[in-house]
Short mmCIF file of C-alpha atoms in Angstrom, two decimals:
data_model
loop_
_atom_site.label_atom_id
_atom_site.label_comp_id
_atom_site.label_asym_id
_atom_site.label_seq_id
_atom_site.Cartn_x
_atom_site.Cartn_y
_atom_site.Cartn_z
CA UNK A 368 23.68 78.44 -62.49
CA UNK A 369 23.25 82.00 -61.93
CA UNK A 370 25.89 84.67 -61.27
CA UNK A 371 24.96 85.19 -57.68
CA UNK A 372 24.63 81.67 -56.97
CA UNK A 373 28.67 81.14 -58.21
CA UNK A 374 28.94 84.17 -56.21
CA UNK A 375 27.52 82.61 -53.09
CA UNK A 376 29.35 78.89 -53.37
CA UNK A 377 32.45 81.11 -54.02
CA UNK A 378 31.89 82.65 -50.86
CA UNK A 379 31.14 79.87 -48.88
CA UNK A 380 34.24 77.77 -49.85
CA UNK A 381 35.97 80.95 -48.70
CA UNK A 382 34.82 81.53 -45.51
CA UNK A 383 35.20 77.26 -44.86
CA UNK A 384 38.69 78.04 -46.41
CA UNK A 385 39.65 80.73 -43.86
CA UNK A 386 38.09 79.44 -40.85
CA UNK A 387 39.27 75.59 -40.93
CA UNK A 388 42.85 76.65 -42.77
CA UNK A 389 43.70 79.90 -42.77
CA UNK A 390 43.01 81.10 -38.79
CA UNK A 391 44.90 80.63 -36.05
CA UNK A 392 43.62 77.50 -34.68
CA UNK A 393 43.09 76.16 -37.60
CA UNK A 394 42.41 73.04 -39.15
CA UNK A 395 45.67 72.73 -41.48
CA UNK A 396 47.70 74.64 -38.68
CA UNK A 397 46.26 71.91 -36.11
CA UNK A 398 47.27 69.16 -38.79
CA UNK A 399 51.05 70.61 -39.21
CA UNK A 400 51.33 70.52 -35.36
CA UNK A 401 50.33 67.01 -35.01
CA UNK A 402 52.44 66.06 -38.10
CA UNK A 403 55.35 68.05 -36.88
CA UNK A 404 55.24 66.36 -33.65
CA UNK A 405 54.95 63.08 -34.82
CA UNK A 406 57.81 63.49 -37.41
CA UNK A 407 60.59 64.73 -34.61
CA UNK A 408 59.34 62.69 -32.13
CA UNK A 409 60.13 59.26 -34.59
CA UNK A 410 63.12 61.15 -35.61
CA UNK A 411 64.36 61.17 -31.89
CA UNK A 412 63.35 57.83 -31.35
CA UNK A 413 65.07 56.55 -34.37
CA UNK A 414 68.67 58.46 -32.74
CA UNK A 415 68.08 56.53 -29.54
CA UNK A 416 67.31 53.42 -30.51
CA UNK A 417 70.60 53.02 -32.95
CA UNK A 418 72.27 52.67 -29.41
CA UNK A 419 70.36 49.01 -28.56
CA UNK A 420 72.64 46.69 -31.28
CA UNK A 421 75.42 47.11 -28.70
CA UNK A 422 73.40 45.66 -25.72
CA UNK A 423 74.18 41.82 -26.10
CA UNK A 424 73.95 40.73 -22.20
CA UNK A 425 72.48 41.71 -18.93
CA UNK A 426 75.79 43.14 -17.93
CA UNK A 427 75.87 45.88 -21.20
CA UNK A 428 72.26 46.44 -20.45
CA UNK A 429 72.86 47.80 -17.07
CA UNK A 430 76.38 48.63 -16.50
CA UNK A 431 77.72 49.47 -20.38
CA UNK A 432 80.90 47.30 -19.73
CA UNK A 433 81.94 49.87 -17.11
CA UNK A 434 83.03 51.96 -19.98
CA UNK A 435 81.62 55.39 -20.05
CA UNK A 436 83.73 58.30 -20.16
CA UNK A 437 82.97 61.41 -18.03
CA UNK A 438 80.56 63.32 -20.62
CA UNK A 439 78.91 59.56 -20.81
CA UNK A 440 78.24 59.83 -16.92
CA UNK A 441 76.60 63.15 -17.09
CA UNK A 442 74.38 61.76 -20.28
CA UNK A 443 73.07 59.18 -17.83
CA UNK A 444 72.81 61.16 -15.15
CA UNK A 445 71.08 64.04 -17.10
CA UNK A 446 69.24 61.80 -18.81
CA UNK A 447 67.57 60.57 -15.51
CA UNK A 448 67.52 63.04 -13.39
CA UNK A 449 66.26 65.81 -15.52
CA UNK A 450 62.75 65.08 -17.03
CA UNK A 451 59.28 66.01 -16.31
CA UNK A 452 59.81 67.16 -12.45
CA UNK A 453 62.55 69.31 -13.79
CA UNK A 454 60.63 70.89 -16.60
CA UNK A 455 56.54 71.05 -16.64
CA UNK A 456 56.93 70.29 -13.15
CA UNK A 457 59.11 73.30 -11.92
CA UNK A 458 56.95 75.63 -14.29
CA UNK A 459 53.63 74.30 -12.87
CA UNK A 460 55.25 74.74 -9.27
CA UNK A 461 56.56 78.33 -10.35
CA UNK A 462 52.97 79.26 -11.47
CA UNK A 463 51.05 77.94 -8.49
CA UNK A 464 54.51 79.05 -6.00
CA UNK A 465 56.42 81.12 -6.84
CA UNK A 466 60.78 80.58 -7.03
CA UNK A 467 60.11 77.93 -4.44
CA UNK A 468 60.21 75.82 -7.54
CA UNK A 469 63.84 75.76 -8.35
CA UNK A 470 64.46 73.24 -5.16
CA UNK A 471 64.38 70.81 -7.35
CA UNK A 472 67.29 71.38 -9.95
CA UNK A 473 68.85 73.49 -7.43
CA UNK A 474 69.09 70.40 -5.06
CA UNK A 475 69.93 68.59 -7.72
CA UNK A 476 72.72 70.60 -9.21
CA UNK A 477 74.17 70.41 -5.19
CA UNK A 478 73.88 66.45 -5.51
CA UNK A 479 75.82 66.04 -7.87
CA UNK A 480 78.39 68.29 -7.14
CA UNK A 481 78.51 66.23 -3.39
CA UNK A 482 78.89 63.06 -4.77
CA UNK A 483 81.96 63.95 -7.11
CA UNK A 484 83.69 65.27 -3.94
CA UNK A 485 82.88 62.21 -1.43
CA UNK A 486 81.22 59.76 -3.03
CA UNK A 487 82.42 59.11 -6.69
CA UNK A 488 86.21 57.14 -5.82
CA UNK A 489 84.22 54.86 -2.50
CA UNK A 490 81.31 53.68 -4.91
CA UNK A 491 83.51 53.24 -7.80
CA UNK A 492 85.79 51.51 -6.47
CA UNK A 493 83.80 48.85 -4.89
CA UNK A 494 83.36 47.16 -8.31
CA UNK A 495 79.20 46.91 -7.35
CA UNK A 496 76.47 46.90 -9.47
CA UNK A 497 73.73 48.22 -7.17
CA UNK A 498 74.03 50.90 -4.62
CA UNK A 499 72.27 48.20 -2.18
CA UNK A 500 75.25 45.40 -2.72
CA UNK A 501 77.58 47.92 -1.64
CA UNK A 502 75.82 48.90 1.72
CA UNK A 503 75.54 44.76 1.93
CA UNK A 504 79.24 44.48 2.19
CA UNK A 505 79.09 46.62 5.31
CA UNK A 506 75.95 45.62 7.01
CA UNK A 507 75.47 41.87 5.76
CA UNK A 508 73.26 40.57 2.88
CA UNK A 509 69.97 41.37 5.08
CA UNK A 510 70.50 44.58 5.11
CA UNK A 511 70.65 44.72 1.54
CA UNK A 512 67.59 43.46 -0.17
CA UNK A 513 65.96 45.78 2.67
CA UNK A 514 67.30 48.78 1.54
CA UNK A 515 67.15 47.33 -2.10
CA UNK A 516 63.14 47.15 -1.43
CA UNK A 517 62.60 50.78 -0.52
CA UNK A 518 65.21 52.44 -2.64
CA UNK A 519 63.07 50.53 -5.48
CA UNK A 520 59.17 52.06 -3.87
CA UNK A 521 61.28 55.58 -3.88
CA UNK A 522 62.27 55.09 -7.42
CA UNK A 523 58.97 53.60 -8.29
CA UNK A 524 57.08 56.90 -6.96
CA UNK A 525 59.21 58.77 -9.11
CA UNK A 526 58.29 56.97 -12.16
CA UNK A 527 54.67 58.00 -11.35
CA UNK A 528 55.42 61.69 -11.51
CA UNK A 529 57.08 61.21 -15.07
CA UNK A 530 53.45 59.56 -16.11
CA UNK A 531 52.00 62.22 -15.34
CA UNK A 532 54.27 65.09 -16.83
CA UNK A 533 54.01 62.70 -20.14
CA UNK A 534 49.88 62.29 -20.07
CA UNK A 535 50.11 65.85 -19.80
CA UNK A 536 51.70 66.46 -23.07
CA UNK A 537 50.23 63.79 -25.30
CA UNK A 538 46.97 65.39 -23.68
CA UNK A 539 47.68 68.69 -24.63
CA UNK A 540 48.78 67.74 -27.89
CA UNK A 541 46.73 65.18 -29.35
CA UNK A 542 43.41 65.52 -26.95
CA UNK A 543 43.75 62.12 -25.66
CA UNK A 544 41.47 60.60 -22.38
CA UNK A 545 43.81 59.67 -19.03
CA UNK A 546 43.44 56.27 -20.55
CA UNK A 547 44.98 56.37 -23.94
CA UNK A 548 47.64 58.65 -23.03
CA UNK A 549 48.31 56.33 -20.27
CA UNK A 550 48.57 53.24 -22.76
CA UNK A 551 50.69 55.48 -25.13
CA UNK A 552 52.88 56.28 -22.34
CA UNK A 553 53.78 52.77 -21.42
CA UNK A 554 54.12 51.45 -24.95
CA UNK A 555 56.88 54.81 -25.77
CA UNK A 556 58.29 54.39 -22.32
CA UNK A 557 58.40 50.29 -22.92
CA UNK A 558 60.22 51.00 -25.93
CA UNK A 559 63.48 53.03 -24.53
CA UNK A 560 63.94 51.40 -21.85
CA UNK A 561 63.74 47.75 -22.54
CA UNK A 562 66.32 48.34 -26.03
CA UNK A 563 69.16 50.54 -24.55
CA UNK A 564 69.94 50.13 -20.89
CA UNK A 565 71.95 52.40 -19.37
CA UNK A 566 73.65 52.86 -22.91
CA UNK A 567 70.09 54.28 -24.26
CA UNK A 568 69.69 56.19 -21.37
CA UNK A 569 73.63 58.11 -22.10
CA UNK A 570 72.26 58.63 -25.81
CA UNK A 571 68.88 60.09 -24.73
CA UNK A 572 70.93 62.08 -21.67
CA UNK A 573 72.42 63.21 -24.64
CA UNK A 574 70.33 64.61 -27.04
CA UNK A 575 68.03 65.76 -24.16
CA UNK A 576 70.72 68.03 -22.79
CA UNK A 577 71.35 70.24 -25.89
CA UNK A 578 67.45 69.79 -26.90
CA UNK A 579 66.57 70.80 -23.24
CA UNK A 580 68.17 73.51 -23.30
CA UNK A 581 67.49 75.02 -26.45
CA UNK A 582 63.73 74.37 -25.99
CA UNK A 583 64.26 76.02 -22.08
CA UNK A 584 66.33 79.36 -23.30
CA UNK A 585 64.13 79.96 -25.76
CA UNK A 586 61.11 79.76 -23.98
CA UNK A 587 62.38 81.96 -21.25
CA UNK A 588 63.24 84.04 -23.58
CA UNK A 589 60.01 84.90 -24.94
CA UNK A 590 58.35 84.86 -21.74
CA UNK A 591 60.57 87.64 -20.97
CA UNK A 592 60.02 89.34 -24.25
CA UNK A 593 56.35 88.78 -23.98
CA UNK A 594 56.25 89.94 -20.65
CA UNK A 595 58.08 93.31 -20.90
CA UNK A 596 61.23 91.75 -18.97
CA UNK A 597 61.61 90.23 -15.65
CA UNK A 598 60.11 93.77 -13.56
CA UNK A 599 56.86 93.67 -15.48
CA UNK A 600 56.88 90.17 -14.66
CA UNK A 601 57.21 90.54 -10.99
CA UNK A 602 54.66 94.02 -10.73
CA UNK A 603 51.99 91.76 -12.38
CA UNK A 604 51.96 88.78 -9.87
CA UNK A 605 49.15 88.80 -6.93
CA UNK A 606 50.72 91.04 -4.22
CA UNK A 607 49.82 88.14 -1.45
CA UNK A 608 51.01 85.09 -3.31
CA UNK A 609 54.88 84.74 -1.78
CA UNK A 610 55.78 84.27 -5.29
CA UNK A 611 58.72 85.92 -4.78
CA UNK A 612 59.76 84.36 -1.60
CA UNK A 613 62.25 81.17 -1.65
CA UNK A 614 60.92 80.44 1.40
CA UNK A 615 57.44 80.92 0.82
CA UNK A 616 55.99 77.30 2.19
CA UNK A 617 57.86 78.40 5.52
CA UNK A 618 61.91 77.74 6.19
CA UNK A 619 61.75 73.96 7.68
CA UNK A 620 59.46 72.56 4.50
CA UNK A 621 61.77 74.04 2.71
CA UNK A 622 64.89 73.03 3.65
CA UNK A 623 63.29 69.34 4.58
CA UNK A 624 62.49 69.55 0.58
CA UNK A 625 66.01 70.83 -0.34
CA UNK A 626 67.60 68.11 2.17
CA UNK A 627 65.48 65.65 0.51
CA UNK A 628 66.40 66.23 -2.86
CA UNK A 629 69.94 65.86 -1.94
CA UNK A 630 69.76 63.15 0.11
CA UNK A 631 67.38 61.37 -2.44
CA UNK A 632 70.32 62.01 -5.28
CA UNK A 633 73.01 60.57 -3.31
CA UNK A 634 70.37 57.09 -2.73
CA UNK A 635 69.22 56.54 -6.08
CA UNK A 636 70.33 53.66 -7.82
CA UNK A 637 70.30 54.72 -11.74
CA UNK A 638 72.13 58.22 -10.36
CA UNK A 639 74.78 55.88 -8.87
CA UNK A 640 74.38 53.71 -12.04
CA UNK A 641 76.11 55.99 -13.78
CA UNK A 642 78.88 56.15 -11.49
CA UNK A 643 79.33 52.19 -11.24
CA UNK A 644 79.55 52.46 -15.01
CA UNK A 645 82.65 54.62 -15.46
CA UNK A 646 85.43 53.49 -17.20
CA UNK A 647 87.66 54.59 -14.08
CA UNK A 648 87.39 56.59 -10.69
CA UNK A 649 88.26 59.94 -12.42
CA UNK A 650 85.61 59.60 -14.82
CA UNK A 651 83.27 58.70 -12.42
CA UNK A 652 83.72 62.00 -10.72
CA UNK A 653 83.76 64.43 -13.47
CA UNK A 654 80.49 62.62 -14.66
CA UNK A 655 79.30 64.16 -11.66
CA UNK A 656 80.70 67.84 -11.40
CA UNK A 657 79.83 68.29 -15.20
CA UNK A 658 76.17 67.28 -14.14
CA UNK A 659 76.44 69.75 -11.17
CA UNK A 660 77.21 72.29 -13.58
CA UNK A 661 74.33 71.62 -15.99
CA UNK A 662 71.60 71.20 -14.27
CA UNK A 663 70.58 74.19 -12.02
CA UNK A 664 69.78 76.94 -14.60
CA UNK A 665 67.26 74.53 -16.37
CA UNK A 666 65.27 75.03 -13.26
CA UNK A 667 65.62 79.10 -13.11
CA UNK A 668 64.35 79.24 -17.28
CA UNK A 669 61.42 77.21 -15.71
CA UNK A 670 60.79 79.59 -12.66
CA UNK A 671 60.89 82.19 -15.25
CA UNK A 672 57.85 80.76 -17.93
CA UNK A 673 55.90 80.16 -14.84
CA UNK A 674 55.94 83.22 -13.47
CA UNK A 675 55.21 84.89 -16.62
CA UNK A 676 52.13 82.57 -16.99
CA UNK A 677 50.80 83.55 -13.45
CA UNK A 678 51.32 87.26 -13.95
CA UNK A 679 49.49 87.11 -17.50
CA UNK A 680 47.56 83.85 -17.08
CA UNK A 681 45.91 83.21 -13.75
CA UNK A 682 43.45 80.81 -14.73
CA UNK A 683 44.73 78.43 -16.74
CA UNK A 684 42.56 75.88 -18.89
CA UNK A 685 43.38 72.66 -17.56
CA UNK A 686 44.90 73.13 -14.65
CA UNK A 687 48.50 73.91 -14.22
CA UNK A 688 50.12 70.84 -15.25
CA UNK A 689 49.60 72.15 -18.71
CA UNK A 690 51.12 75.72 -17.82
CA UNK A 691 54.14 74.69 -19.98
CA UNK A 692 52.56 72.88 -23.04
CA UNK A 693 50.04 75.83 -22.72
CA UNK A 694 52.72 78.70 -23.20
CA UNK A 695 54.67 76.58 -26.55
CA UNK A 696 50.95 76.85 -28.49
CA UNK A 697 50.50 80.28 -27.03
CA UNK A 698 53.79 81.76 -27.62
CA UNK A 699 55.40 79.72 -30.90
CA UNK A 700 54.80 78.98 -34.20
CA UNK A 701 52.77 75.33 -35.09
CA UNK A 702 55.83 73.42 -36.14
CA UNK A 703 58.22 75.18 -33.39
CA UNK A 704 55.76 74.61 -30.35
CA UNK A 705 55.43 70.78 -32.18
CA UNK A 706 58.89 70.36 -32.19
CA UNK A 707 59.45 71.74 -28.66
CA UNK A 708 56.41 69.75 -27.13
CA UNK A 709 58.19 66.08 -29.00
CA UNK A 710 61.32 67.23 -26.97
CA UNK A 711 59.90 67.66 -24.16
CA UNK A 712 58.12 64.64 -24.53
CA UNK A 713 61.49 62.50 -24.80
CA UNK A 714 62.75 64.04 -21.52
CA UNK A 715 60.12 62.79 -19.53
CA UNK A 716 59.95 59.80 -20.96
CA UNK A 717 64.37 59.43 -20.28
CA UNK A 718 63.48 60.28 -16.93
CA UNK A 719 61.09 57.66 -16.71
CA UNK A 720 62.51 54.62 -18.69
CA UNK A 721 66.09 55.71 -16.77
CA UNK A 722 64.38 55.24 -13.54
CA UNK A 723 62.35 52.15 -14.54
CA UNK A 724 65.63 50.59 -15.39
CA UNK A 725 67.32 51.78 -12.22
CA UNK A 726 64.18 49.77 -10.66
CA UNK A 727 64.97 46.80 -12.73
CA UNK A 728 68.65 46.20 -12.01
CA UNK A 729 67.63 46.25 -8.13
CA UNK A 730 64.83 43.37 -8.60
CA UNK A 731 66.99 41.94 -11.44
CA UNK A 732 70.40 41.55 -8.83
CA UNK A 733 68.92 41.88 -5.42
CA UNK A 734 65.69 39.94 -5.92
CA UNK A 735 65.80 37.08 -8.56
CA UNK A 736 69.70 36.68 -7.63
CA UNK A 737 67.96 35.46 -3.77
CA UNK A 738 65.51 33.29 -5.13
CA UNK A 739 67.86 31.29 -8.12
CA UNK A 740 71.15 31.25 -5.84
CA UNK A 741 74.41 33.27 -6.62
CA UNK A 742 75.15 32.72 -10.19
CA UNK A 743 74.75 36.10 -11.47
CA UNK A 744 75.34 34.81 -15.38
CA UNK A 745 71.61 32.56 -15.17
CA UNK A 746 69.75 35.65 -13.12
CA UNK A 747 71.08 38.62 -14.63
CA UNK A 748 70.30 37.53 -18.77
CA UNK A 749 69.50 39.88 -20.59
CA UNK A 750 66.04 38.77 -20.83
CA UNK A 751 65.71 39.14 -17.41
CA UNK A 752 66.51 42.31 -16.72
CA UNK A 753 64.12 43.45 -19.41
CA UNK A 754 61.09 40.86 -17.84
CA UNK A 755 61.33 43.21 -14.23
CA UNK A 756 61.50 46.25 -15.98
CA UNK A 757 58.46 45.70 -17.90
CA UNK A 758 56.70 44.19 -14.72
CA UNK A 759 58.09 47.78 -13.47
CA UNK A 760 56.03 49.48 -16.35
CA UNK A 761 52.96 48.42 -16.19
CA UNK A 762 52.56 48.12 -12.16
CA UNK A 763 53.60 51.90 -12.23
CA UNK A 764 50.74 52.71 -14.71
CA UNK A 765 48.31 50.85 -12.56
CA UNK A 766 49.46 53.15 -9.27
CA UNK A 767 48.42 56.68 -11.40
CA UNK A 768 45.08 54.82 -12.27
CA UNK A 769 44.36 55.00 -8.35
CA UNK A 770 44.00 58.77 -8.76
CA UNK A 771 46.16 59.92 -6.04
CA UNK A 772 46.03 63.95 -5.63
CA UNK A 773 49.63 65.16 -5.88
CA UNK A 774 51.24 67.93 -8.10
CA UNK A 775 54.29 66.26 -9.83
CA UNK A 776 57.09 68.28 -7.23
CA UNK A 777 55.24 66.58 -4.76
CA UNK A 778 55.20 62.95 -6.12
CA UNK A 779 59.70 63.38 -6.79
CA UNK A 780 60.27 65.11 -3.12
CA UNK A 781 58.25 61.97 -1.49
CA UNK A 782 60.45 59.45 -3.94
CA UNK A 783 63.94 61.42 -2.91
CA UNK A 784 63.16 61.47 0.87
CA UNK A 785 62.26 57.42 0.33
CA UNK A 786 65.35 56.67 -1.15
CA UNK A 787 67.56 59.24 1.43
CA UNK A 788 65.55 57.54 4.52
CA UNK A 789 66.51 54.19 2.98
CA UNK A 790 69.93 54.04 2.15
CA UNK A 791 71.88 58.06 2.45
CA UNK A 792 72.51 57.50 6.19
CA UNK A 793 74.14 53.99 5.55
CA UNK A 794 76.02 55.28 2.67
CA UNK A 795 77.38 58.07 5.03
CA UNK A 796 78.37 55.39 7.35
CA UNK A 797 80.08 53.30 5.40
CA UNK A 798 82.21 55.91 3.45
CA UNK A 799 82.88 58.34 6.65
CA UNK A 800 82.52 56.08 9.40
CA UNK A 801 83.83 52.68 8.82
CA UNK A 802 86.06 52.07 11.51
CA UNK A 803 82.47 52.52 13.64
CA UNK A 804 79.84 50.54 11.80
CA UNK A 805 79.93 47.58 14.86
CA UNK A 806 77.85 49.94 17.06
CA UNK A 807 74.91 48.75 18.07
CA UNK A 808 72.45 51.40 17.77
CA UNK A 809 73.59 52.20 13.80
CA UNK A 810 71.63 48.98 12.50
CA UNK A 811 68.19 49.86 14.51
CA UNK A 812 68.17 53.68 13.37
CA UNK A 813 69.26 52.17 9.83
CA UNK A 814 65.95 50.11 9.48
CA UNK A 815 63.96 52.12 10.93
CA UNK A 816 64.32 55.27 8.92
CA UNK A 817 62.25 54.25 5.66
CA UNK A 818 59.49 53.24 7.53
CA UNK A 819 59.28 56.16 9.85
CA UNK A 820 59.17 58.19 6.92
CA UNK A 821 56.66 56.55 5.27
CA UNK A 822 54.81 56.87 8.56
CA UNK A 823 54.97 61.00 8.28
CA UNK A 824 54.16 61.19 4.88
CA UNK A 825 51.03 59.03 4.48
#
């Protein structure tokens, strides 16, 4: 072997050497992402699922023992109401609207703080399991596997949303078709919710509100940074996009979306879950005013990265779903943006198990407790309760295989105005108007709210 032959293999293993490992993009920086994500996303796993030894019967799995201090509350309630829509969704909706997007956190920050005030001691108090047994003891049993039925389709919408902000990251992360990162999605989502019940969903409301925010601050932060601060921001979005404007999709759409969210808050079974699973009425209401605190600013540090994205970024590979697992590999380190996209990963899929099992306790009490008779003790086992949430699971999955065309804001204001048509106005009644729920034109407006908003929207 000559000289210039060593020469020239010396080269070549060089040049492999800085292209595959050494570049940005890399192969060895592509391996310590995956490996990075991997790693904390087991490691989160591993924190959440210590919680499922204490979940012995159907009752621990969906109430906890009506045990849960007020920081417990707002875990469950975080841990359900703040996922995908709140995160990849709001920054997708920033990029393609503009502020409009904080609706969402900002409607449900109001929730929250609305059902401390009013809601909390009523629902509480009742002793009730469901939200749709306690409008039962007011307008009769009927009444409440019908609003039982669409409060579940409400919920069940939602869940599709939080398929989608999930697909998005495992495809931005590991390349994946719609089909495996579907069938990874079930089998992670499968695995929180049918171990913890509404105990795992407090421990992943948990670590999902200090990860959540960390993750959220600090991208913010660098979009800022990276942007030349919030007024370079602003003088580089398109002059005619209403970006700026809260009202952008016009004042009634906008409120009916604001009304919505609130309205859908106040409906939802696993946010009222939380509230039937207080240890007493107090607890049950700071649950909710520490969640009204909480919950809003996640949305503005969202607003924020998408705006940055759309003044810098205004055609984005993939569409905009990606917009926020785009800007962690374009503004972060390998491991950091690994780390961050794992987090983000186990919001949405707390969101999403939360919800499922919100969906579950309604079949679980209000549909297998018609067919076998009263005896709550045979219907609501343990195995049970996980049976209809995995029936849940995969009947979800098979809805985002029909391709409907929605952006993920639009899938969670659909499910809240559901779940508000369904069951807010009766809940009003009951707690503000009892002494006037024998008038008969409050049943016929009752029933047929759901479907006449199904009616508008499809």
């Amino acid at each position: 072997m000559t000289l210039e032959s060593c020469k020239d293999r010396i080269s070549r293993v060089y040049r492999f050497l800085h292209q595959f490992c050494w570049e940005p993009g890399g192969r060895v920086e592509y391996y310590l992402y995956i490996a990075v994500f991997i790693f904390s996303f087991v490691t989160f796993c591993i924190l959440v699922l210590g919680k499922s030894r204490k979940v012995k019967t159907g009752q621990d799995f969906s109430l906890a023992g009506r045990s849960l201090t007020a920081t417990q509350v707002s875990w469950v309630i975080i841990g359900t109401l703040v996922g995908g829509v709140s995160t990849i969704g709001t920054v997708q909706t920033a990029y393609d609207h503009g502020i409009t997007a904080w609706i969402f956190t900002l409607g449900s920050g109001i929730s929250c703080f609305v059902l401390g005030c009013f809601f909390a001691v009523a629902l509480r108090r009742e002793q009730v399991a469901t939200v749709s047994e306690f409008l039962g003891r007011y307008f009769g049993e009927r009444f409440r596997y019908y609003t039982s039925f669409f409060n579940s389709l409400g919920m069940f919408i939602h869940i599709i949303a939080q398929y989608l902000a999930a697909m998005a990251i495992l495809e931005s992360v590991f390349g994946f078709s719609q089909g495996v990162s579907m069938g990874v999605t079930i089998i992670l989502m499968a695995v929180f919710v049918l171990s913890g019940g509404i105990a795992g969903a407090g421990a992943v409301g948990k670590i999902k509100f200090f990860m959540l925010y960390g993750i959220m601050i600090l991208s913010a932060g660098l979009a800022l940074y990276r942007g030349g601060g919030i007024g370079s921001i602003i003088d580089g979005l398109p002059a005619a996009g209403g970006y700026l404007d809260f009202f952008a999709p016009g004042v009634t759409p906008t409120l009916v979306d604001l009304g919505s969210m609130v309205a859908g808050v106040l409906s939802t079974q696993i946010y009222l879950q939380a509230i039937f699973s207080a240890k007493t009425v107090q607890q049950a209401r700071n649950g909710a005013f520490l969640s009204a605190m909480v919950i809003p600013p996640i949305g503005i540090l969202g607003v924020i990265i998408g705006l940055y994205l759309r003044a810098n970024f205004p055609q984005l590979e993939g569409g905009s779903a990606q917009a926020l697992p785009f800007f962690f590999k374009l503004a972060l380190p390998p491991a950091v943006a690994a780390f961050c996209s794992a987090g983000l990963l186990l919001v949405i899929l707390g969101t999403g198990s939360g919800l499922v099992l919100g969906v579950a306790t309604n079949l679980c009490l209000d549909g297998l407790q018609t067919i076998q008779g009263k005896d709550k003790n045979s219907t609501h086992s343990l195995a049970a309760a996980r049976f209809c949430a995995l029936a849940v699971l995969i009947s979800s999955a098979g809805f985002v295989f029909t391709g409907f065309d929605r952006a993920i804001l639009q899938w969670s204001y659909l499910s809240m105005g559901l779940r508000g048509a369904s069951v807010f106005v009766g809940l009003c009644a009951a707690i503000f108007m009892e002494n006037h729920l024998g008038s008969k034109g409050l049943r016929p407006i009752l029933y047929f709210l759901p479907i006449a908003y199904l009616a508008l929207n499809f």
